[in-house]
Structures are given as structure tokens and as C-alpha cells.
Amino acid sequence: MAGAFGSAVSATVGLLNLHYAFGVPWLGSERLWLEWWIGNATGILTLTPLLLMLQPRWPHWPLRQWLEGLLWLGLLLVVSWLVFISPTPLLLAYLPFPLAIWAAFRFGRASVALTVLVITSAATWGLLNGRGPFANGLGGDASFISLQAYICTFALTSLTLAAVVAEREAIAESLSQEKEKSERLLLNVLPAPVAERLKQGPATIADNFSETTVLFADIVDFTRLSERLSPTELVILLNDIFSEFDSLADCHGLEKIKTIGDAYMVVGGLPEPRPDHARAVAEMALDMQAVIAQFTDSEQQPLRLRLGMHSGPAIAGVIGRRKFIYDLWGDTVNTASRMESHGLVGAIQATHASYKHLYRDYDWQRRGLVRIKGKGYMQTYLLLGRKSLSPPPRLPKTSSLSVAP
């Protein structure tokens, strides 16, 4: 539109200048204006798209596409010569159109603009030298008008096709990016295997795992801490702590289930079963103690955790239609939660089930029988660290029969 309007303005101004400055009569001015306008529009259609689409860098094509591009360019030059320049030209003016279509679908708008420039240059040179389909029998202005009409038709058709293809590719790219965003968001909520199953559309996702280890971690004195910090400071602190825990879960190949206030829940052995689930959870628990020591409260005192773990079977699945989550159920979950809530400050308390998996490779302190809410008395152990030759550190001695507060 801009090219047509600019060409019309140029033709009008030029015609007025010829009449008033040089005394050219008005007779035949309509034909002259039309030829002038077509000439300007042809030049704009030929050169402007290429100038606008030139890129400072070469496209990042694979080798196969570069070879295809060289083949296309070679055919473009050969067809241009055969149709418009050859002493015995082929009278097939529309033979270059398939090459423009090829360029639009395979190489982008810049290649289509180059096609228009090459064809326009070859056709114009051929007519000026009495060759090509537009130099046969027409003569005079008719040959030039036919050439200009051909160039306009070829350029408009080719460039419009290139624009449509480019817009379609841009829409496809935008849809692909949105799909990737949606999938990344889904993977932030669900494990990858579960997300893949959910995309396939099963009505219910529920799995039974015979061997898992569940870990709960809770920040000690969080209520008191929340009273001393502003809402923004509190959220920033929790985000920093839990982000570190998320990194640990990824590092150890564990599945974060959720956070509840200042509590963090993670599990090993699902959604993909693994024989070392207890060991991976124990390693993360020890690393969590090291991480939390780097954070301080409002009085610059290191924060501390209370951790509890238990090994056993569990059921995992996706529940809800809105804000759905991948959650965990079963006695194993409840027992692990009780190990945390009835544990000691700064300690990792485990049941005998977890202890059986780990006693060979880690140092332990036997806490003794502890009365657990809803469970009665249970034998529990405190994980001290990885087994070493030196004596392990001892936590404050607890009675063999103790009741957690």
C-alpha cells in the first residue's frame, strides 16, 4: 500500500513538473502517468523487499539445507537465462513461479525477494536487448507495459506467498513456545513420567509402590520467627531455603511432594522405583542440615531443622481438577510425619524400617522407645552422619523410654 501510494505521488509530481516547468501538453498524460506509476511501483516491489529483509548474519541452516539452497540458486539463474536472456529463449514467462514457491517454503522471505530481483533484472535486460518473451512482436510501449505488468504480478504473488508462509511459521513457533511453557509448568507440578501419562488422558493416575522412603523436614521455632519478620522478608527466606532444598532433591534424584507452611516433604523410590531410595533420602537429610546452617534468624542465630524419615509402601497419584497435585498416601507417610514432629531439634529421626536399610553405611544413635501419637511406643534412631573411622558425634542422651513433647 505504501509503495503504491508513494509511486502515485511520484508520478503525479513528475507529471505536474513536466507540464508547468517544461510545457509538456496534457494530451496523453493519463497514459504517461500510468506508465510512470507502474515503473515506480515495479522498482519498489523489486528492490525494497530485499533491502528490508537482508540480515547482517548468515542463516543457521544445516548443511543439507545449504546444499538445497545452492541447487535452488543454480536453477534460478539457469531458468532466468533460458527464459529471458538466451538467444533462443523459451517463451515460458511463468516458469520461474515454482522457484519462488520453493524459496517461500524452504528459505524464507529474503530468498523470495532475491528471486524477484533476479527475475526482474533478467527480464528487463532481455527486453532492452531484444530478447525474451516480451520482445517478440509487441514493440514500443506495449513491450514495456507487458514487462512491468509481469514484474508486478510476479513480485506481488511471490511476496504475498512468502508473507503468508512466514506468518504461518511465526504462529507455529508461537504455539510451540506456549506449549513448551505449559509443559514446563506441568513439570513444575508433576513428575515427568506422571505428566506424560496425564497428557495421554487417563481418568485416574494412582500407583502403589512397595518400597519408598519419605522424609519430612520442619523449621524449628518458625512461628516465633514469622512474628519478627515482615511478610516480604519471611517469604524471601522460605523461598531461598526451599529453593536450596529443591536443588538437593534434583541432585539426589528424589521427588519433592509439597511444602506445607514451613514443612518440606520429599520421597525416594517413586515415580520410578529405585533400590537405594533410603540411602538417597539419608544423603539429602544430611545435606539439608548443612544448608539450613547457612541461614540465620532475626537475631543472627543459625536456623535449625527437625527431620523425620520412614521406609515402607505408599500410594501415589494425582488428585483434583483444579490446582491438582501429585500426592502421597499411606501409613508410611503418617509415620514419617510423626518421626519429624516427635523428633529432636537439629536431629534426623528414623524408624527401624529405615535403619535396616542404612545401618551399615551410616553412624547412628539409638534413641530408644519413644511414644508416638497414634502409634504407641516405637524404636527410633538418630542419623548422625556417614560412617567413618573416627567416633561419631553424640547427640544429647535421651532415655530409652521417652515421651516427645
mmCIF file of C-alpha atoms in Angstrom, residues 125-397:
data_model
loop_
_atom_site.group_PDB
_atom_site.id
_atom_site.type_symbol
_atom_site.label_atom_id
_atom_site.label_comp_id
_atom_site.label_asym_id
_atom_site.label_seq_id
_atom_site.Cartn_x
_atom_site.Cartn_y
_atom_site.Cartn_z
ATOM 1 C CA TRP A 125 17.892 -6.894 -19.627
ATOM 2 C CA GLY A 126 16.347 -9.304 -22.114
ATOM 3 C CA LEU A 127 13.775 -6.755 -23.306
ATOM 4 C CA LEU A 128 16.378 -3.993 -23.636
ATOM 5 C CA ASN A 129 18.459 -6.319 -25.815
ATOM 6 C CA GLY A 130 15.534 -7.569 -27.868
ATOM 7 C CA ARG A 131 15.312 -10.973 -26.234
ATOM 8 C CA GLY A 132 12.788 -12.841 -24.156
ATOM 9 C CA PRO A 133 9.018 -13.267 -24.318
ATOM 10 C CA PHE A 134 8.301 -9.518 -24.075
ATOM 11 C CA ALA A 135 10.394 -8.594 -27.116
ATOM 12 C CA ASN A 136 8.514 -10.788 -29.563
ATOM 13 C CA GLY A 137 6.095 -8.923 -31.766
ATOM 14 C CA LEU A 138 4.812 -6.326 -29.303
ATOM 15 C CA GLY A 139 7.247 -3.481 -29.802
ATOM 16 C CA GLY A 140 7.255 0.034 -28.384
ATOM 17 C CA ASP A 141 5.461 0.901 -25.206
ATOM 18 C CA ALA A 142 3.400 -2.285 -25.280
ATOM 19 C CA SER A 143 6.502 -4.380 -24.574
ATOM 20 C CA PHE A 144 7.478 -2.261 -21.565
ATOM 21 C CA ILE A 145 3.934 -2.219 -20.199
ATOM 22 C CA SER A 146 3.720 -6.006 -20.560
ATOM 23 C CA LEU A 147 7.071 -6.371 -18.800
ATOM 24 C CA GLN A 148 6.013 -4.095 -15.951
ATOM 25 C CA ALA A 149 2.695 -5.913 -15.565
ATOM 26 C CA TYR A 150 4.546 -9.236 -15.475
ATOM 27 C CA ILE A 151 7.021 -7.984 -12.882
ATOM 28 C CA CYS A 152 4.234 -6.597 -10.684
ATOM 29 C CA THR A 153 2.270 -9.852 -10.941
ATOM 30 C CA PHE A 154 5.308 -11.988 -10.223
ATOM 31 C CA ALA A 155 6.509 -9.806 -7.343
ATOM 32 C CA LEU A 156 3.112 -9.398 -5.671
ATOM 33 C CA THR A 157 2.277 -13.096 -5.938
ATOM 34 C CA SER A 158 5.679 -14.254 -4.702
ATOM 35 C CA LEU A 159 5.960 -11.739 -1.850
ATOM 36 C CA THR A 160 2.387 -12.370 -0.705
ATOM 37 C CA LEU A 161 3.048 -16.101 -0.615
ATOM 38 C CA ALA A 162 6.276 -15.502 1.325
ATOM 39 C CA ALA A 163 4.440 -13.303 3.838
ATOM 40 C CA VAL A 164 1.700 -15.905 4.343
ATOM 41 C CA VAL A 165 4.240 -18.698 4.835
ATOM 42 C CA ALA A 166 6.290 -16.554 7.243
ATOM 43 C CA GLU A 167 3.178 -15.666 9.242
ATOM 44 C CA ARG A 168 2.161 -19.311 9.404
ATOM 45 C CA GLU A 169 5.627 -20.274 10.633
ATOM 46 C CA ALA A 170 5.561 -17.468 13.216
ATOM 47 C CA ILE A 171 2.197 -18.697 14.508
ATOM 48 C CA ALA A 172 3.507 -22.260 14.655
ATOM 49 C CA GLU A 173 6.595 -21.072 16.553
ATOM 50 C CA SER A 174 4.451 -19.082 18.961
ATOM 51 C CA LEU A 175 2.222 -22.104 19.576
ATOM 52 C CA SER A 176 5.299 -24.258 20.107
ATOM 53 C CA GLN A 177 6.679 -21.802 22.668
ATOM 54 C CA GLU A 178 3.368 -21.678 24.501
ATOM 55 C CA LYS A 179 3.250 -25.475 24.508
ATOM 56 C CA GLU A 180 6.756 -25.584 25.975
ATOM 57 C CA LYS A 181 5.727 -23.098 28.669
ATOM 58 C CA SER A 182 2.685 -25.215 29.512
ATOM 59 C CA GLU A 183 4.783 -28.369 29.677
ATOM 60 C CA ARG A 184 7.391 -26.676 31.885
ATOM 61 C CA LEU A 185 4.602 -25.508 34.169
ATOM 62 C CA LEU A 186 3.168 -29.022 34.266
ATOM 63 C CA LEU A 187 6.602 -30.447 35.108
ATOM 64 C CA ASN A 188 6.849 -27.997 38.000
ATOM 65 C CA VAL A 189 3.727 -29.617 39.435
ATOM 66 C CA LEU A 190 4.093 -33.259 38.414
ATOM 67 C CA PRO A 191 6.956 -35.713 37.860
ATOM 68 C CA ALA A 192 7.853 -36.142 34.194
ATOM 69 C CA PRO A 193 6.511 -39.732 33.826
ATOM 70 C CA VAL A 194 3.254 -38.763 35.530
ATOM 71 C CA ALA A 195 2.890 -35.618 33.415
ATOM 72 C CA GLU A 196 3.354 -37.701 30.265
ATOM 73 C CA ARG A 197 0.644 -40.113 31.394
ATOM 74 C CA LEU A 198 -1.664 -37.230 32.240
ATOM 75 C CA LYS A 199 -1.227 -35.748 28.747
ATOM 76 C CA GLN A 200 -2.320 -39.073 27.282
ATOM 77 C CA GLY A 201 -5.598 -38.660 29.154
ATOM 78 C CA PRO A 202 -6.089 -41.458 31.712
ATOM 79 C CA ALA A 203 -9.033 -40.822 34.004
ATOM 80 C CA THR A 204 -7.177 -41.716 37.209
ATOM 81 C CA ILE A 205 -3.472 -41.810 37.977
ATOM 82 C CA ALA A 206 -2.749 -43.954 41.037
ATOM 83 C CA ASP A 207 0.234 -46.219 41.675
ATOM 84 C CA ASN A 208 1.249 -48.483 44.528
ATOM 85 C CA PHE A 209 4.934 -48.549 45.443
ATOM 86 C CA SER A 210 6.148 -51.320 47.735
ATOM 87 C CA GLU A 211 9.445 -49.644 48.687
ATOM 88 C CA THR A 212 9.751 -45.918 49.365
ATOM 89 C CA THR A 213 11.357 -43.648 51.932
ATOM 90 C CA VAL A 214 9.558 -40.476 52.987
ATOM 91 C CA LEU A 215 11.270 -37.510 54.642
ATOM 92 C CA PHE A 216 9.664 -34.585 56.447
ATOM 93 C CA ALA A 217 11.637 -31.506 57.470
ATOM 94 C CA ASP A 218 10.346 -28.663 59.619
ATOM 95 C CA ILE A 219 11.990 -25.356 60.546
ATOM 96 C CA VAL A 220 12.279 -25.080 64.330
ATOM 97 C CA ASP A 221 10.598 -22.068 66.009
ATOM 98 C CA PHE A 222 9.142 -20.902 62.736
ATOM 99 C CA THR A 223 6.117 -19.323 64.423
ATOM 100 C CA ARG A 224 8.347 -17.122 66.564
ATOM 101 C CA LEU A 225 10.460 -16.290 63.527
ATOM 102 C CA SER A 226 7.403 -15.291 61.486
ATOM 103 C CA GLU A 227 6.387 -12.796 64.162
ATOM 104 C CA ARG A 228 9.707 -10.976 63.900
ATOM 105 C CA LEU A 229 9.955 -10.743 60.123
ATOM 106 C CA SER A 230 7.895 -8.733 57.684
ATOM 107 C CA PRO A 231 5.761 -10.743 55.231
ATOM 108 C CA THR A 232 8.167 -9.979 52.398
ATOM 109 C CA GLU A 233 11.230 -10.979 54.414
ATOM 110 C CA LEU A 234 9.531 -14.178 55.540
ATOM 111 C CA VAL A 235 8.543 -15.234 52.033
ATOM 112 C CA ILE A 236 12.007 -14.432 50.680
ATOM 113 C CA LEU A 237 13.623 -16.504 53.439
ATOM 114 C CA LEU A 238 11.355 -19.501 52.853
ATOM 115 C CA ASN A 239 11.848 -19.256 49.109
ATOM 116 C CA ASP A 240 15.631 -19.217 49.493
ATOM 117 C CA ILE A 241 15.604 -22.203 51.858
ATOM 118 C CA PHE A 242 13.160 -24.315 49.872
ATOM 119 C CA SER A 243 14.897 -23.466 46.588
ATOM 120 C CA GLU A 244 18.087 -24.921 48.059
ATOM 121 C CA PHE A 245 16.136 -27.989 49.139
ATOM 122 C CA ASP A 246 14.690 -28.317 45.628
ATOM 123 C CA SER A 247 18.215 -28.321 44.215
ATOM 124 C CA LEU A 248 19.189 -31.047 46.671
ATOM 125 C CA ALA A 249 16.167 -33.131 45.646
ATOM 126 C CA ASP A 250 17.187 -32.839 41.992
ATOM 127 C CA CYS A 251 20.789 -33.681 42.854
ATOM 128 C CA HIS A 252 19.820 -36.852 44.734
ATOM 129 C CA GLY A 253 17.111 -37.908 42.278
ATOM 130 C CA LEU A 254 14.276 -37.534 44.763
ATOM 131 C CA GLU A 255 10.725 -36.339 44.240
ATOM 132 C CA LYS A 256 9.541 -33.270 46.088
ATOM 133 C CA ILE A 257 5.913 -33.767 47.030
ATOM 134 C CA LYS A 258 4.958 -30.442 48.584
ATOM 135 C CA THR A 259 5.609 -27.774 51.166
ATOM 136 C CA ILE A 260 3.145 -27.103 53.958
ATOM 137 C CA GLY A 261 3.916 -23.822 55.658
ATOM 138 C CA ASP A 262 7.490 -24.276 56.879
ATOM 139 C CA ALA A 263 7.463 -28.062 56.353
ATOM 140 C CA TYR A 264 9.102 -29.774 53.377
ATOM 141 C CA MET A 265 8.144 -33.253 52.156
ATOM 142 C CA VAL A 266 10.266 -35.358 49.804
ATOM 143 C CA VAL A 267 10.244 -39.047 48.854
ATOM 144 C CA GLY A 268 12.602 -41.560 47.301
ATOM 145 C CA GLY A 269 11.596 -44.602 45.265
ATOM 146 C CA LEU A 270 8.927 -43.043 43.081
ATOM 147 C CA PRO A 271 7.647 -42.318 40.493
ATOM 148 C CA GLU A 272 10.484 -44.545 39.253
ATOM 149 C CA PRO A 273 11.359 -47.336 41.732
ATOM 150 C CA ARG A 274 14.978 -47.442 42.888
ATOM 151 C CA PRO A 275 16.700 -49.848 45.310
ATOM 152 C CA ASP A 276 18.727 -47.130 47.089
ATOM 153 C CA HIS A 277 15.750 -44.941 48.000
ATOM 154 C CA ALA A 278 16.609 -44.890 51.709
ATOM 155 C CA ARG A 279 20.244 -44.003 51.075
ATOM 156 C CA ALA A 280 19.299 -41.133 48.746
ATOM 157 C CA VAL A 281 16.891 -39.722 51.337
ATOM 158 C CA ALA A 282 19.501 -40.039 54.101
ATOM 159 C CA GLU A 283 22.046 -38.175 51.980
ATOM 160 C CA MET A 284 19.569 -35.399 51.322
ATOM 161 C CA ALA A 285 18.671 -35.143 55.008
ATOM 162 C CA LEU A 286 22.338 -34.677 55.927
ATOM 163 C CA ASP A 287 22.782 -32.099 53.168
ATOM 164 C CA MET A 288 19.672 -30.248 54.354
ATOM 165 C CA GLN A 289 21.247 -29.876 57.785
ATOM 166 C CA ALA A 290 24.326 -28.346 56.175
ATOM 167 C CA VAL A 291 22.214 -25.987 54.072
ATOM 168 C CA ILE A 292 19.989 -24.745 56.900
ATOM 169 C CA ALA A 293 23.067 -23.833 58.959
ATOM 170 C CA GLN A 294 23.829 -21.145 56.370
ATOM 171 C CA PHE A 295 20.608 -19.281 57.213
ATOM 172 C CA THR A 296 20.078 -17.182 60.324
ATOM 173 C CA ASP A 297 17.094 -15.722 62.145
ATOM 174 C CA SER A 298 16.496 -12.083 63.103
ATOM 175 C CA GLU A 299 18.967 -12.493 65.986
ATOM 176 C CA GLN A 300 21.629 -13.872 63.640
ATOM 177 C CA GLN A 301 21.285 -17.333 65.156
ATOM 178 C CA PRO A 302 21.538 -20.287 62.739
ATOM 179 C CA LEU A 303 18.230 -21.847 61.817
ATOM 180 C CA ARG A 304 17.691 -25.490 62.683
ATOM 181 C CA LEU A 305 15.580 -28.310 61.334
ATOM 182 C CA ARG A 306 13.707 -31.212 62.828
ATOM 183 C CA LEU A 307 13.683 -34.133 60.380
ATOM 184 C CA GLY A 308 11.926 -37.492 60.335
ATOM 185 C CA MET A 309 12.049 -40.411 57.896
ATOM 186 C CA HIS A 310 10.402 -43.783 57.462
ATOM 187 C CA SER A 311 10.575 -46.511 54.810
ATOM 188 C CA GLY A 312 7.709 -48.612 53.551
ATOM 189 C CA PRO A 313 4.946 -48.901 50.931
ATOM 190 C CA ALA A 314 2.975 -45.905 49.723
ATOM 191 C CA ILE A 315 0.308 -44.944 47.217
ATOM 192 C CA ALA A 316 0.944 -42.030 44.872
ATOM 193 C CA GLY A 317 -1.409 -40.314 42.469
ATOM 194 C CA VAL A 318 -2.868 -37.132 41.059
ATOM 195 C CA ILE A 319 -5.962 -35.666 42.678
ATOM 196 C CA GLY A 320 -8.205 -32.739 41.865
ATOM 197 C CA ARG A 321 -9.295 -30.973 38.709
ATOM 198 C CA ARG A 322 -8.043 -27.519 39.616
ATOM 199 C CA LYS A 323 -4.633 -26.927 41.163
ATOM 200 C CA PHE A 324 -4.084 -30.661 41.073
ATOM 201 C CA ILE A 325 -1.010 -32.121 42.737
ATOM 202 C CA TYR A 326 0.934 -35.353 42.809
ATOM 203 C CA ASP A 327 0.437 -36.552 46.366
ATOM 204 C CA LEU A 328 1.311 -39.476 48.592
ATOM 205 C CA TRP A 329 -0.814 -41.539 50.990
ATOM 206 C CA GLY A 330 -0.405 -44.415 53.376
ATOM 207 C CA ASP A 331 0.886 -45.352 56.800
ATOM 208 C CA THR A 332 4.453 -44.701 55.638
ATOM 209 C CA VAL A 333 3.630 -41.032 55.127
ATOM 210 C CA ASN A 334 1.929 -40.721 58.509
ATOM 211 C CA THR A 335 4.794 -42.458 60.300
ATOM 212 C CA ALA A 336 7.438 -40.267 58.639
ATOM 213 C CA SER A 337 5.458 -37.195 59.681
ATOM 214 C CA ARG A 338 5.319 -38.491 63.261
ATOM 215 C CA MET A 339 9.087 -39.078 63.217
ATOM 216 C CA GLU A 340 9.553 -35.396 62.418
ATOM 217 C CA SER A 341 7.014 -33.998 64.869
ATOM 218 C CA HIS A 342 8.282 -36.230 67.718
ATOM 219 C CA GLY A 343 11.916 -35.724 66.840
ATOM 220 C CA LEU A 344 14.707 -33.684 68.398
ATOM 221 C CA VAL A 345 15.795 -30.218 67.327
ATOM 222 C CA GLY A 346 18.653 -30.435 64.844
ATOM 223 C CA ALA A 347 18.330 -34.216 64.522
ATOM 224 C CA ILE A 348 17.225 -36.715 61.890
ATOM 225 C CA GLN A 349 14.964 -39.301 63.497
ATOM 226 C CA ALA A 350 14.268 -42.556 61.665
ATOM 227 C CA THR A 351 12.264 -45.688 62.269
ATOM 228 C CA HIS A 352 13.682 -49.183 62.472
ATOM 229 C CA ALA A 353 12.499 -49.760 58.884
ATOM 230 C CA SER A 354 14.794 -47.004 57.587
ATOM 231 C CA TYR A 355 17.574 -48.009 59.981
ATOM 232 C CA LYS A 356 17.641 -51.536 58.497
ATOM 233 C CA HIS A 357 18.396 -50.087 55.055
ATOM 234 C CA LEU A 358 21.194 -47.822 56.265
ATOM 235 C CA TYR A 359 22.918 -49.107 59.400
ATOM 236 C CA ARG A 360 25.949 -50.463 57.530
ATOM 237 C CA ASP A 361 26.886 -47.162 55.882
ATOM 238 C CA TYR A 362 25.919 -44.553 58.481
ATOM 239 C CA ASP A 363 26.554 -43.772 62.112
ATOM 240 C CA TRP A 364 23.515 -43.937 64.351
ATOM 241 C CA GLN A 365 22.491 -43.200 67.888
ATOM 242 C CA ARG A 366 19.766 -45.372 69.295
ATOM 243 C CA ARG A 367 17.195 -43.128 70.896
ATOM 244 C CA GLY A 368 15.167 -45.936 72.348
ATOM 245 C CA LEU A 369 11.432 -46.353 72.682
ATOM 246 C CA VAL A 370 9.500 -43.174 72.011
ATOM 247 C CA ARG A 371 5.752 -42.842 72.412
ATOM 248 C CA ILE A 372 4.403 -41.717 69.088
ATOM 249 C CA LYS A 373 0.944 -40.230 68.750
ATOM 250 C CA GLY A 374 -1.394 -42.754 67.163
ATOM 251 C CA LYS A 375 1.349 -45.419 67.106
ATOM 252 C CA GLY A 376 2.246 -46.197 70.672
ATOM 253 C CA TYR A 377 5.859 -46.882 71.566
ATOM 254 C CA MET A 378 8.295 -47.171 68.659
ATOM 255 C CA GLN A 379 12.013 -47.890 68.500
ATOM 256 C CA THR A 380 13.664 -44.879 66.837
ATOM 257 C CA TYR A 381 17.176 -43.961 65.786
ATOM 258 C CA LEU A 382 19.026 -40.699 65.195
ATOM 259 C CA LEU A 383 21.074 -40.448 61.998
ATOM 260 C CA LEU A 384 24.420 -38.869 62.906
ATOM 261 C CA GLY A 385 26.298 -38.963 59.621
ATOM 262 C CA ARG A 386 28.155 -41.085 57.132
ATOM 263 C CA LYS A 387 30.155 -43.907 58.670
ATOM 264 C CA SER A 388 33.781 -43.012 59.371
ATOM 265 C CA LEU A 389 36.735 -44.444 61.304
ATOM 266 C CA SER A 390 36.566 -41.741 63.964
ATOM 267 C CA PRO A 391 33.883 -41.955 66.682
ATOM 268 C CA PRO A 392 30.661 -40.250 65.568
ATOM 269 C CA PRO A 393 29.351 -37.178 67.386
ATOM 270 C CA ARG A 394 26.744 -37.934 70.027
ATOM 271 C CA LEU A 395 23.504 -36.080 70.460
ATOM 272 C CA PRO A 396 22.234 -35.262 73.971
ATOM 273 C CA LYS A 397 21.470 -38.539 75.704
#
